[in-house]
CSV table of C-alpha atoms in Angstrom, one decimal:
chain,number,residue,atom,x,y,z
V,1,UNK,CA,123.6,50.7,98.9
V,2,UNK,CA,127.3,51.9,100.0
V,3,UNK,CA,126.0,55.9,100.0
V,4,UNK,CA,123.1,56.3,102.6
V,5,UNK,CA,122.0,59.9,103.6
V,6,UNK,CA,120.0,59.7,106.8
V,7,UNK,CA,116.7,61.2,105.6
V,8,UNK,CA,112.9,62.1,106.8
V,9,UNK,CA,112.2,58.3,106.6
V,10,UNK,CA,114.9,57.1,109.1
V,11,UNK,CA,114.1,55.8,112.3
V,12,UNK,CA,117.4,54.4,113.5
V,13,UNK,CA,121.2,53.7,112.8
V,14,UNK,CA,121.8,49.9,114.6
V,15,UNK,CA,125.5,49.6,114.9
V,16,UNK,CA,126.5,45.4,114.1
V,17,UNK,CA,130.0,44.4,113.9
V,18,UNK,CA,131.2,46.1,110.5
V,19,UNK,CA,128.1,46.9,109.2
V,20,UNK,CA,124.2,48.7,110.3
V,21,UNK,CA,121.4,47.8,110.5
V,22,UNK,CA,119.3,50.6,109.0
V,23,UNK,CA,115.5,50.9,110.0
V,24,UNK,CA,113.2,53.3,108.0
V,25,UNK,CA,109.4,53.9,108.2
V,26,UNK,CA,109.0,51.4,104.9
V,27,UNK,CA,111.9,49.8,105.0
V,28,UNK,CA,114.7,47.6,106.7
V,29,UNK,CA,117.7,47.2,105.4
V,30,UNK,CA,122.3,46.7,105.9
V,31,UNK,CA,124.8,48.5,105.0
V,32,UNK,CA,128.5,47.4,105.3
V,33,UNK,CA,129.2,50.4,106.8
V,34,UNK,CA,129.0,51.3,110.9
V,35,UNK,CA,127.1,53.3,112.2
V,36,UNK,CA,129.5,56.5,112.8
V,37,UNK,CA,130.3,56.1,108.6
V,38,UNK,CA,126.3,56.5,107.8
V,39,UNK,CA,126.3,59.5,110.6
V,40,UNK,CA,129.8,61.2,108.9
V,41,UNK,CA,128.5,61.4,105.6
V,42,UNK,CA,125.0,62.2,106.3
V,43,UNK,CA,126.3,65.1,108.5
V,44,UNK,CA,128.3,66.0,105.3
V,45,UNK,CA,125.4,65.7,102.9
V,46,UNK,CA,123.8,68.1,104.6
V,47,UNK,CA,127.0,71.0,104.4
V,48,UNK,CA,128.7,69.8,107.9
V,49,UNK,CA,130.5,67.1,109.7
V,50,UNK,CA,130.1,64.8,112.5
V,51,UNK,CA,132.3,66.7,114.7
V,52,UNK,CA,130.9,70.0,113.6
V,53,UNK,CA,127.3,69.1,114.3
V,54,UNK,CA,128.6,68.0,118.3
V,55,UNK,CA,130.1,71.0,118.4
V,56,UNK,CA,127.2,72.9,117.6
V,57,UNK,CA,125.4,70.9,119.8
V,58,UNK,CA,127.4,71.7,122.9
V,59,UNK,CA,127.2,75.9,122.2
V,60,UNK,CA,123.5,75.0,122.2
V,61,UNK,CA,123.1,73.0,125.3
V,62,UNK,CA,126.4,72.6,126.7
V,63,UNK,CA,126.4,68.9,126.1
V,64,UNK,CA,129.9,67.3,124.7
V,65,UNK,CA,129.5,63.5,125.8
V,66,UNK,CA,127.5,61.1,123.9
V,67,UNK,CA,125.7,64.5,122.2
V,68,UNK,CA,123.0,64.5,120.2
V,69,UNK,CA,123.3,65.7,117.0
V,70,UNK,CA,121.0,68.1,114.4
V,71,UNK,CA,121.7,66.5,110.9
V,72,UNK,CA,119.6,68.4,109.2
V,73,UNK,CA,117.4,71.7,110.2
V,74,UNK,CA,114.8,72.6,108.3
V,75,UNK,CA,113.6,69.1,108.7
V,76,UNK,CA,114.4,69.2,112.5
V,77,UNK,CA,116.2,65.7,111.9
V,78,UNK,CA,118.0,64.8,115.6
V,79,UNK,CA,119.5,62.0,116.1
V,80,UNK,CA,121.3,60.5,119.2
V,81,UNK,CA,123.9,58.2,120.0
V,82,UNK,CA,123.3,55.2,122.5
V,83,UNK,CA,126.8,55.3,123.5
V,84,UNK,CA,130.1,57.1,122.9
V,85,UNK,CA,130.4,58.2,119.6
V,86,UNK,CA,134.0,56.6,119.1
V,87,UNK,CA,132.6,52.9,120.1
V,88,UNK,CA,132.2,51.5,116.3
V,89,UNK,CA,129.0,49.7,118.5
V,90,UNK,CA,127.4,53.4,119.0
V,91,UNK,CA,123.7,53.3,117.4
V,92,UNK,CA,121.6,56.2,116.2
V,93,UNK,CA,118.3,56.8,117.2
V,94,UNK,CA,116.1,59.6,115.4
V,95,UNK,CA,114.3,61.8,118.4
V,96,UNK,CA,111.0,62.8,116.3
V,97,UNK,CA,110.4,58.9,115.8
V,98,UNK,CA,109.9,57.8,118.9
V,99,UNK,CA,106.4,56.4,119.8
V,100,UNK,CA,107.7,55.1,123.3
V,101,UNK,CA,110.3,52.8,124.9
V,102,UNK,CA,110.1,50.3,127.7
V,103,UNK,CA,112.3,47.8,129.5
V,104,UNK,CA,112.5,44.2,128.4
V,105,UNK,CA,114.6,42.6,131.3
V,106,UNK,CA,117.9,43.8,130.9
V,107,UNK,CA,117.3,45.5,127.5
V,108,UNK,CA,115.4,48.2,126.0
V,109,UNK,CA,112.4,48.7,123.5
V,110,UNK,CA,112.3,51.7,121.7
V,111,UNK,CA,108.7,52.2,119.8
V,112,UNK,CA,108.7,54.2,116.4
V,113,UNK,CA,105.6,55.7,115.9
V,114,UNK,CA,105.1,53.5,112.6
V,115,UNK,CA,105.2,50.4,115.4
V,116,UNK,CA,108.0,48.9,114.6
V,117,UNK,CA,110.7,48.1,117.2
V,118,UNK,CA,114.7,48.0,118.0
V,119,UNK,CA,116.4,46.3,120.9
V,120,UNK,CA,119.0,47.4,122.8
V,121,UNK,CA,121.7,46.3,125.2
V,122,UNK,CA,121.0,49.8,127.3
V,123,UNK,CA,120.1,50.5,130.6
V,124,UNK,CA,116.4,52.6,131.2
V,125,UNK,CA,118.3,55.7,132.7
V,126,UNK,CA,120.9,55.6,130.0
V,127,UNK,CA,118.3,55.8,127.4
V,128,UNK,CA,116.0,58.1,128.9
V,129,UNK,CA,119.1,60.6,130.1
V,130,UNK,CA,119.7,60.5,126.2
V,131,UNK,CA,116.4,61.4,124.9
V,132,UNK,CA,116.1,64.3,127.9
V,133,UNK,CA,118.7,66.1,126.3
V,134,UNK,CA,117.8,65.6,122.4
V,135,UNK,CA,114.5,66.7,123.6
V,136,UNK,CA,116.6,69.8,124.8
V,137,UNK,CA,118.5,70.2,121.8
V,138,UNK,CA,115.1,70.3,119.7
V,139,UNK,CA,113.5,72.5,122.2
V,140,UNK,CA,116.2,74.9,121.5
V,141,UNK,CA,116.2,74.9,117.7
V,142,UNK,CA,112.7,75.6,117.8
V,143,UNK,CA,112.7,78.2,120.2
V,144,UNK,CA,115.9,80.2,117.4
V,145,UNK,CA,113.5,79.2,114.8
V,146,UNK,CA,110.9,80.7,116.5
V,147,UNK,CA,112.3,84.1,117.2
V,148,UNK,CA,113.7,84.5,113.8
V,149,UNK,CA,110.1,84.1,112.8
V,150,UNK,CA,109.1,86.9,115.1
V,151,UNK,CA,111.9,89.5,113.6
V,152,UNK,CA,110.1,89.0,109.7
């Protein structure tokens, strides 16, 4: 499967060396591609790109490091990245799939809501600093969304 589109099913983007590991609500899979590849073309399934989703993100909430990202609206799909989007070892995480997330000694559990887990080599504060502002970023497209609504 070289052409994966992040979709409604998507929990998270793992980052391995060369390839990710993809984790979906049914469903866990690879793909040889990294991580940032799967988040490029998704971006630009969905009428953008990477760069022009961060962008976007950072007139939103004035984040520009390690932003989270809206790939797709309507769908309120946020994802965000565990480190520096220019590490090939930069995972995705999707926001709205996120049950809970807990330390395991010097890693992190992150809970999907379907009970399934990921492990990651990422501090608490890290982690929850990058949730904090995806949770902003969301807030914010529903509070547009919102007051569009109000104007019909």
């Amino acid at each position: 499967m070289e052409n994966y589109e992040i979709n409604t099913e998507t929990l998270a983007l793992i980052s391995l060396k060369n390839k990710t590991e993809v984790f979906e609500e049914n469903d866990h899979f690879f793909i040889d591609k990294v991580a940032n590849e799967i988040m490029e073309s998704s971006c630009e399934y969905f009428g953008s790109s990477l760069s022009g989703r961060q962008k976007g993100t950072e007139r939103l909430i004035g984040v520009s490091y390690k932003a989270p990202v809206i790939v797709e609206e309507t769908e309120e799909m946020i994802f965000f990245p565990t480190e520096s989007p220019r590490n090939d070892s930069c995972s995705w995480i999707s926001l709205q799939k996120i049950n809970k997330y807990f330390r395991c000694g010097e890693k992190m559990v992150i809970e999907f809501k379907n009970g399934s887990k990921v492990v990651l080599d990422l501090s608490y504060g890290k982690l929850d600093n990058q949730v904090l502002r995806a949770t902003r970023l969301e807030s914010v497209l529903r509070g547009r969304k919102s007051n569009k609504n109000s104007f019909k």
